[in-house]
CSV table of C-alpha atoms in Angstrom, one decimal:
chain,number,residue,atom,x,y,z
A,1,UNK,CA,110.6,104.5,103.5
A,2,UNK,CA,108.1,104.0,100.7
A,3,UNK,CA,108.2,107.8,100.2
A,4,UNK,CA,112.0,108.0,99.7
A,5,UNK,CA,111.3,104.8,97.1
A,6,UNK,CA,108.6,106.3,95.8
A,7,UNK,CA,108.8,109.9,94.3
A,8,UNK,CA,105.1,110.1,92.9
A,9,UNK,CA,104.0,109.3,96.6
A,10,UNK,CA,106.1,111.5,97.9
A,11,UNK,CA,104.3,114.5,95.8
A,12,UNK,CA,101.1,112.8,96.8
A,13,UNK,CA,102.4,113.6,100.0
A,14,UNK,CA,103.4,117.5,100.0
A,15,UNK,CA,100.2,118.2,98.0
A,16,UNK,CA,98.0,116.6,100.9
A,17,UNK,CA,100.2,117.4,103.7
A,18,UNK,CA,97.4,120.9,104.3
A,19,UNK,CA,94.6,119.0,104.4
A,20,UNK,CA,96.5,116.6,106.7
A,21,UNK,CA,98.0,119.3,108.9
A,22,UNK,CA,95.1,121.4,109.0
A,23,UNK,CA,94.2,122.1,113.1
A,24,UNK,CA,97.1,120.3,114.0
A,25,UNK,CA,99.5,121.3,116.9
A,26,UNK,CA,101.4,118.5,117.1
A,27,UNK,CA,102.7,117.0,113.2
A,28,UNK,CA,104.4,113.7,114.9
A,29,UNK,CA,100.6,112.3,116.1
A,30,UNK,CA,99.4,112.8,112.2
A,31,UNK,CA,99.3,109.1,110.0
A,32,UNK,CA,98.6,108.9,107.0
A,33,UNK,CA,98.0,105.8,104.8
A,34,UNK,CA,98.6,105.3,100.7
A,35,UNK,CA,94.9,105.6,99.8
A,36,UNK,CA,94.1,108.4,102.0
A,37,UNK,CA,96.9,110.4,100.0
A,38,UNK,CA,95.4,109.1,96.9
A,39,UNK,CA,92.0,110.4,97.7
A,40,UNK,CA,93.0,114.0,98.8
A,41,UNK,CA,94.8,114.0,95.4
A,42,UNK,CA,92.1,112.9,93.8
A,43,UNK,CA,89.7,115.2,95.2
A,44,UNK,CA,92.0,117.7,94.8
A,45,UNK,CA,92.6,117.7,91.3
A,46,UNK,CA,89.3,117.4,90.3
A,47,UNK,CA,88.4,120.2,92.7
A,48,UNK,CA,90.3,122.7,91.1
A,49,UNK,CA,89.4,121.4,87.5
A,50,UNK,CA,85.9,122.3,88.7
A,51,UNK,CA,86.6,126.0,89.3
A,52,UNK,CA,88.5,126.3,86.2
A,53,UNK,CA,85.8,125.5,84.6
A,54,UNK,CA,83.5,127.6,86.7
A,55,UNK,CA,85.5,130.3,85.6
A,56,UNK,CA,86.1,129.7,81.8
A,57,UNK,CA,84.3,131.1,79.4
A,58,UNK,CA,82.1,128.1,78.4
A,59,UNK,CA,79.9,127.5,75.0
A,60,UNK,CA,76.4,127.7,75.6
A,61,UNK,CA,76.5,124.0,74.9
A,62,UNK,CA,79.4,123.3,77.0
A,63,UNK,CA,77.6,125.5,80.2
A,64,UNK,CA,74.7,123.1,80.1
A,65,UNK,CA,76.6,120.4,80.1
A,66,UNK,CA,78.6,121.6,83.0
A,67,UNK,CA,75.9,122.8,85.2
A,68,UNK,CA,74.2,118.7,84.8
A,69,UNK,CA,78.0,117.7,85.5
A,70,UNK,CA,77.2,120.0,88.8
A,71,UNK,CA,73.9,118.5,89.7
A,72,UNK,CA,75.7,115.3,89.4
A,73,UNK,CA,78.1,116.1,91.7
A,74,UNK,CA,81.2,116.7,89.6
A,75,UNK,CA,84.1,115.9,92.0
A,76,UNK,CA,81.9,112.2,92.2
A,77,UNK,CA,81.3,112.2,88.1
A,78,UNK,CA,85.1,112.6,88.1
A,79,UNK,CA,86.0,109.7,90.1
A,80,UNK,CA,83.9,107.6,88.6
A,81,UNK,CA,85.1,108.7,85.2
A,82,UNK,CA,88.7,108.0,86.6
A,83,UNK,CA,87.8,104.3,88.2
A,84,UNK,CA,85.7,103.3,85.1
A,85,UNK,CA,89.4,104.3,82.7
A,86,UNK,CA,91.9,102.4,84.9
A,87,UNK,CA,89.0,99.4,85.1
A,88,UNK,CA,88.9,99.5,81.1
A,89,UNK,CA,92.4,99.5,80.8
A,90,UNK,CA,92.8,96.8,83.3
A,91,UNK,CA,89.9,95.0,81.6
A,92,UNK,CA,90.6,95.4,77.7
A,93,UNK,CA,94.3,96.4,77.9
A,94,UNK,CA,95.4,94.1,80.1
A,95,UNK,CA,97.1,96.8,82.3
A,96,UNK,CA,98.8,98.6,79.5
A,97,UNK,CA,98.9,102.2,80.8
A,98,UNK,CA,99.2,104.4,77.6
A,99,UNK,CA,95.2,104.4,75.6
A,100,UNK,CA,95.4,105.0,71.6
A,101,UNK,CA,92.6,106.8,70.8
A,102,UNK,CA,91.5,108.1,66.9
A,103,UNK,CA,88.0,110.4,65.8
A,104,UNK,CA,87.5,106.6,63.1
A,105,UNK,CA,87.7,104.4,66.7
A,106,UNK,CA,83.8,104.6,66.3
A,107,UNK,CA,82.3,102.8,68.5
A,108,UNK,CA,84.8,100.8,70.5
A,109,UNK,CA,85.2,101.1,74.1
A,110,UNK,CA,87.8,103.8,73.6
A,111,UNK,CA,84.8,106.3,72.6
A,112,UNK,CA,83.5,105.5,76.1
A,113,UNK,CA,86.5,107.7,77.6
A,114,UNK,CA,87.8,109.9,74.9
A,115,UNK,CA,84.5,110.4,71.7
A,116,UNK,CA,83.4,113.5,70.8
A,117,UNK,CA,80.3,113.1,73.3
A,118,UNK,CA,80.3,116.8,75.5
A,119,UNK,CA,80.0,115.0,79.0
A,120,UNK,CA,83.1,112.7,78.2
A,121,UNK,CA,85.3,115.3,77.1
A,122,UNK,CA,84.3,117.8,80.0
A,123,UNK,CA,85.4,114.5,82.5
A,124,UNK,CA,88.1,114.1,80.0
A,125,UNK,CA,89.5,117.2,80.3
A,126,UNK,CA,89.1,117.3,84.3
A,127,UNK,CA,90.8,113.6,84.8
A,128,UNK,CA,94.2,113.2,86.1
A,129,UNK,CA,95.2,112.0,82.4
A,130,UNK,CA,98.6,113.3,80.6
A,131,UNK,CA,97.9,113.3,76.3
A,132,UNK,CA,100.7,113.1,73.7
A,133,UNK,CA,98.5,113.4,70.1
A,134,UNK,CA,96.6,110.2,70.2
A,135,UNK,CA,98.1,108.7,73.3
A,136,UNK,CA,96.5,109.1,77.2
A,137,UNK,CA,97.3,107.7,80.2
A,138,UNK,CA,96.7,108.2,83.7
A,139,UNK,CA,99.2,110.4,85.4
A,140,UNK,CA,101.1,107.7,87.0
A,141,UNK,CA,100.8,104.2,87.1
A,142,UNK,CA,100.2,104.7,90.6
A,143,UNK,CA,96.9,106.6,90.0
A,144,UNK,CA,95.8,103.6,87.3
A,145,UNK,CA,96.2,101.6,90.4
A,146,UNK,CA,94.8,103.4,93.1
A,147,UNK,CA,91.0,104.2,90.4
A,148,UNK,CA,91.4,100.3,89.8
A,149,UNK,CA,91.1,99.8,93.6
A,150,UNK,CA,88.0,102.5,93.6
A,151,UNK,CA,86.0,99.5,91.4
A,152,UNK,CA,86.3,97.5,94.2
A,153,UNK,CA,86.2,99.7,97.4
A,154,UNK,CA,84.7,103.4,96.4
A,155,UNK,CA,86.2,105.8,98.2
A,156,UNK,CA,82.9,107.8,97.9
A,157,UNK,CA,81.4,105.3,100.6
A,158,UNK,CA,84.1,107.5,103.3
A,159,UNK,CA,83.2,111.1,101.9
A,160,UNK,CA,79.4,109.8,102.4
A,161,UNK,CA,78.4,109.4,99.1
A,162,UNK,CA,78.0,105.8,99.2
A,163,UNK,CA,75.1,105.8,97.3
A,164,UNK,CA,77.2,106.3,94.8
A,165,UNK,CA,79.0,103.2,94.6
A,166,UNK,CA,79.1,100.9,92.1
A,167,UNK,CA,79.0,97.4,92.2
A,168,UNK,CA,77.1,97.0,95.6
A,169,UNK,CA,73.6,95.5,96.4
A,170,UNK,CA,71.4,95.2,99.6
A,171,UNK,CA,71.4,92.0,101.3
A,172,UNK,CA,68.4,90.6,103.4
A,173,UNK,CA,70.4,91.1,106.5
A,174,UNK,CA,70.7,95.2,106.1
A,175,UNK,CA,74.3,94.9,104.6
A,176,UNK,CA,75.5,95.5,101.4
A,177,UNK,CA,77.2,93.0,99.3
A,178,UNK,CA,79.9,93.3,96.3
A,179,UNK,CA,77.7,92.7,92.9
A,180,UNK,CA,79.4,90.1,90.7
A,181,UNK,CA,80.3,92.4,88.0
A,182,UNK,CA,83.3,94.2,90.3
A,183,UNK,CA,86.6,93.2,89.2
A,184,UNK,CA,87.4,91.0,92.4
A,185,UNK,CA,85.6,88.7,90.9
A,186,UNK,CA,87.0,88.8,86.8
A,187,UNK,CA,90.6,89.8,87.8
A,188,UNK,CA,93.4,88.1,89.6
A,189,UNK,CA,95.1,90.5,91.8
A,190,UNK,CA,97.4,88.0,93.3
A,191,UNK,CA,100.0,89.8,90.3
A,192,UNK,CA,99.3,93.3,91.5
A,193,UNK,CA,100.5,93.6,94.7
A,194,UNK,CA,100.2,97.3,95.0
A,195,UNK,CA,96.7,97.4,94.2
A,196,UNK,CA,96.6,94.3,96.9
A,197,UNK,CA,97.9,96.9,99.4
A,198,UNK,CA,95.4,99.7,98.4
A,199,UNK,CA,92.4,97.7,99.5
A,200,UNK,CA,93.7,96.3,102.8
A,201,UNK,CA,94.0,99.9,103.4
A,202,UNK,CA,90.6,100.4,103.0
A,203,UNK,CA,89.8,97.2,105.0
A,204,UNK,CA,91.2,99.0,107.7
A,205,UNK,CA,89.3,102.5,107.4
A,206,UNK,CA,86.3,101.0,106.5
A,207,UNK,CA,84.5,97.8,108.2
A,208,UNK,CA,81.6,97.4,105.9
A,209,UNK,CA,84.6,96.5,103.5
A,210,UNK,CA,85.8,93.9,105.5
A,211,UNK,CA,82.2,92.1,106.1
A,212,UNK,CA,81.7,92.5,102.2
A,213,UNK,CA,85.3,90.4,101.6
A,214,UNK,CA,84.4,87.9,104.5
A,215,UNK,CA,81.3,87.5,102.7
A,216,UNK,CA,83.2,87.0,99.2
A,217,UNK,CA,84.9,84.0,101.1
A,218,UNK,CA,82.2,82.3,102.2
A,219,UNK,CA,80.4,82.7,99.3
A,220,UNK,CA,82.3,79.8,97.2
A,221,UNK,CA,80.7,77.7,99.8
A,222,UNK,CA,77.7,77.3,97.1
A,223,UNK,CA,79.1,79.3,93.9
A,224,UNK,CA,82.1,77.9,92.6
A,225,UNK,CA,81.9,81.0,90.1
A,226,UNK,CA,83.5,83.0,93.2
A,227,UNK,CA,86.9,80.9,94.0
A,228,UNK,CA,88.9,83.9,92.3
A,229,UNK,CA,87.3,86.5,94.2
A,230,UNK,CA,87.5,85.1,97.1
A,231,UNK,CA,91.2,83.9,96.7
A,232,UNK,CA,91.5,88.1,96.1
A,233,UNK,CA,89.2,88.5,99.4
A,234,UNK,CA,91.5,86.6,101.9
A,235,UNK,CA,94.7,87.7,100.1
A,236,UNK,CA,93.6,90.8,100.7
A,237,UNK,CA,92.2,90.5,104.6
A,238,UNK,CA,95.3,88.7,105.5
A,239,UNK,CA,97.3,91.5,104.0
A,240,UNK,CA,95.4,94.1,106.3
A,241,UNK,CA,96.1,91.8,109.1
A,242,UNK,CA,92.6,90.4,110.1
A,243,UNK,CA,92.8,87.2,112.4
A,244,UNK,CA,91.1,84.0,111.0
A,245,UNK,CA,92.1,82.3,114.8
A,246,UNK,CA,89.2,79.5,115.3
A,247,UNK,CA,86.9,80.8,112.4
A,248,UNK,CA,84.9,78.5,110.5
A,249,UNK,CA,86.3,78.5,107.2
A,250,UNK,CA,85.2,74.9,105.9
A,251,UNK,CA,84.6,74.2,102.2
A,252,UNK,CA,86.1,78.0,101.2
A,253,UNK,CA,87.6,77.8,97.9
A,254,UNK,CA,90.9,80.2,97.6
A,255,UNK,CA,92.8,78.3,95.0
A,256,UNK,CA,95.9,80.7,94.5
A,257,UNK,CA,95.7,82.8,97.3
A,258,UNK,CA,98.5,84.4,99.2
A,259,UNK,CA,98.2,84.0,102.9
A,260,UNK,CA,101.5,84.2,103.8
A,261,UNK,CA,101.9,85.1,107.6
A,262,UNK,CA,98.0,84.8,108.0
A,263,UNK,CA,97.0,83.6,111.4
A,264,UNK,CA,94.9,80.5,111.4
A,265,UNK,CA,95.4,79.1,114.6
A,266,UNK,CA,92.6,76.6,115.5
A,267,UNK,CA,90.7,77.1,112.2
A,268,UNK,CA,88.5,75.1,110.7
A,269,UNK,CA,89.1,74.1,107.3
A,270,UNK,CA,87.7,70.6,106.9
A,271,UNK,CA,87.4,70.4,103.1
A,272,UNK,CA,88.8,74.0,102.1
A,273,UNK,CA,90.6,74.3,98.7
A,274,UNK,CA,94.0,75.6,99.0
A,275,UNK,CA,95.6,74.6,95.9
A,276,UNK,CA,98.4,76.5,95.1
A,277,UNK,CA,98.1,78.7,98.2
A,278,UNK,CA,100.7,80.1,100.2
A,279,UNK,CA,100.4,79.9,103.6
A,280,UNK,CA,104.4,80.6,104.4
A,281,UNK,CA,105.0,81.7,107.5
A,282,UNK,CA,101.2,81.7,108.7
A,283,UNK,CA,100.1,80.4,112.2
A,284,UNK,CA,98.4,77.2,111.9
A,285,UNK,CA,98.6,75.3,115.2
A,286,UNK,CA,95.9,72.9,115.6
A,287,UNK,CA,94.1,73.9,112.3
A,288,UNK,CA,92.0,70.9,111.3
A,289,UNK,CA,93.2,70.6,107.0
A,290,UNK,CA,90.8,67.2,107.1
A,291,UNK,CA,90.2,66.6,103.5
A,292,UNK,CA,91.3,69.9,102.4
A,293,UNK,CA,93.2,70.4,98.8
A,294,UNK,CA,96.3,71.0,99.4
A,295,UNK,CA,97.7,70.4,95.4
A,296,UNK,CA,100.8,72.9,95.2
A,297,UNK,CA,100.3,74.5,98.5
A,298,UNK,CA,103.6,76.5,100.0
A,299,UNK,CA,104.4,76.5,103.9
A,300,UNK,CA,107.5,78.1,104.1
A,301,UNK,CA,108.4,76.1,107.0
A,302,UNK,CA,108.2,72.0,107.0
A,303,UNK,CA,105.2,70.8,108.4
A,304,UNK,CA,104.1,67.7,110.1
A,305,UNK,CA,100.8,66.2,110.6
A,306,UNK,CA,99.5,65.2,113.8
A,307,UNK,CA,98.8,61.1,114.1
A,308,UNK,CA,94.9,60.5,112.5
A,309,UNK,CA,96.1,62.9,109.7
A,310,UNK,CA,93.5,65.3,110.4
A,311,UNK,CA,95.0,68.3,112.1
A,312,UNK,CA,97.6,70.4,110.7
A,313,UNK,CA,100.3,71.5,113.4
A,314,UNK,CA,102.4,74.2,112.0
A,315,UNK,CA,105.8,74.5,113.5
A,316,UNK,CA,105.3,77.1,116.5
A,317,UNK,CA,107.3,80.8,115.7
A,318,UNK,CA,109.0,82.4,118.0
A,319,UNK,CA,107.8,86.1,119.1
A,320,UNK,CA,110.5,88.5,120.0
């Protein structure tokens, strides 16, 4: 349904459907989620941007700027040119898709994407961008979403690269953690629900994704510099359908969050903020809410309290 709704994806789709069907006997076994569409376009684009450029007849200038481009791994300098765009525009523009761009901009951040410097105009050139005069902008707002998401979750971590990724950092433990300059923790994304549904995409393909966001949510537990990030963490987990049944969860702080049909069930979260959370629809029988914030929250169904006051009962939903 969301390709007859959506006629972007839909191209997405027959432009990756090769890569997809490539080997295959039988098409009806063959799934296919939103961001792996997103990546084969991605990869795609630039892919062929880098043999046009093999092939042009490049300034001397231009071919030694090229061949670093191609020690850096181009198809990775091109993503990253991509994901640090859509971030800016999220960041400075607050999600206004179309850039303005003049030679007198200076030094502003616009120079950082569209300045006379070689490198950025080679990954200019290469990026998914449309231009009218002055005026860029991703191809589609779809693609300013989806390189958004790549801040967050780099898609180079699956094509192996994940040395590559920004905004990560080694823990004692052997894992790696989400640095505190990606945008989960400076942006809300409880307004973008499409970006929302990017990443619990990539929760599912990739489990070092999910540990970082569980992470994220325990993390308020001593920073209180993390409560929007980790209100983005669970919305997001609970969107990719990760089960919180009998988890300790006390003292999280997920003011906002949407956790609608999340399932709770026997979870502890003695002390938790939940202001302004939405928890409509979400399994909560015999969740302990013992001192827990609950200023604005949304159930969806009336609830009762048990006697004592300190265990949430949710009313039990039917299964089909």
């Amino acid at each position: 349904m969301d390709l007859v709704r959506n006629p972007f994806l839909l191209s997405l789709t027959l432009e990756a459907l090769p890569t997809f069907t490539k080997g295959e006997q039988n098409l009806s076994t063959i799934l296919a989620s939103r961001v792996q569409l997103y990546n084969i376009f991605a990869i795609h684009w630039l892919s062929v941007n880098k043999r046009r450029l093999e092939s042009n007849t490049l300034s001397t200038d231009d071919r030694v700027v090229f061949d670093q481009l191609l020690d850096a791994r181009f198809i990775l300098m091109g993503i990253d040119y991509s994901t640090r765009l859509a971030t800016a525009i999220f960041e400075k523009q607050d999600a206004n898709s179309v850039v303005q761009y003049h030679l007198q901009d200076g030094q502003s951040w616009h120079a950082e994407f569209f300045g006379p410097d070689p490198v950025v105009q080679l990954l200019r050139d290469s990026a998914p961008l449309t231009r009218m005069g002055s005026l860029y902008r991703l191809l589609h707002r779809p693609m300013q979403e989806y390189f958004f998401s790549c801040a967050v979750s780099d898609p180079c971590c699956s094509m192996g690269y994940d040395e590559f990724a920004p905004h990560l950092f080694s823990n004692p433990s052997g894992g790696r953690l989400l640095e505190l300059d990606c945008p989960l923790f400076a942006s809300n994304f409880l307004t973008e629900p499409a970006i929302i549904q990017l990443l619990s995409e990539r929760v599912l393909q990739s489990p070092a994704f999910k540990m970082q966001l569980l992470h994220v949510i325990e993390e308020p537990k001593v920073k209180l510099t993390t409560a929007v990030a980790a209100a983005n963490a669970i919305t997001i987990l609970v969107r990719a359908g990760v089960a919180f049944h009998g988890q300790d969860l006390r003292g999280i702080r997920t003011p906002g969050a949407d956790i609608s049909d999340g399932l709770f069930d026997s979870a502890q979260l003695q002390g938790a903020n939940l202001t302004n959370v939405n928890l409509g629809y979400s399994w909560l029988r015999q969740a302990d809410l013992c001192g827990a914030r609950k200023d604005g929250i949304q159930f969806g169904e009336a609830p009762y309290l048990a006697p004592g006051g300190g265990v949430f009962r949710a009313p039990t939903r039917l299964t089909d």
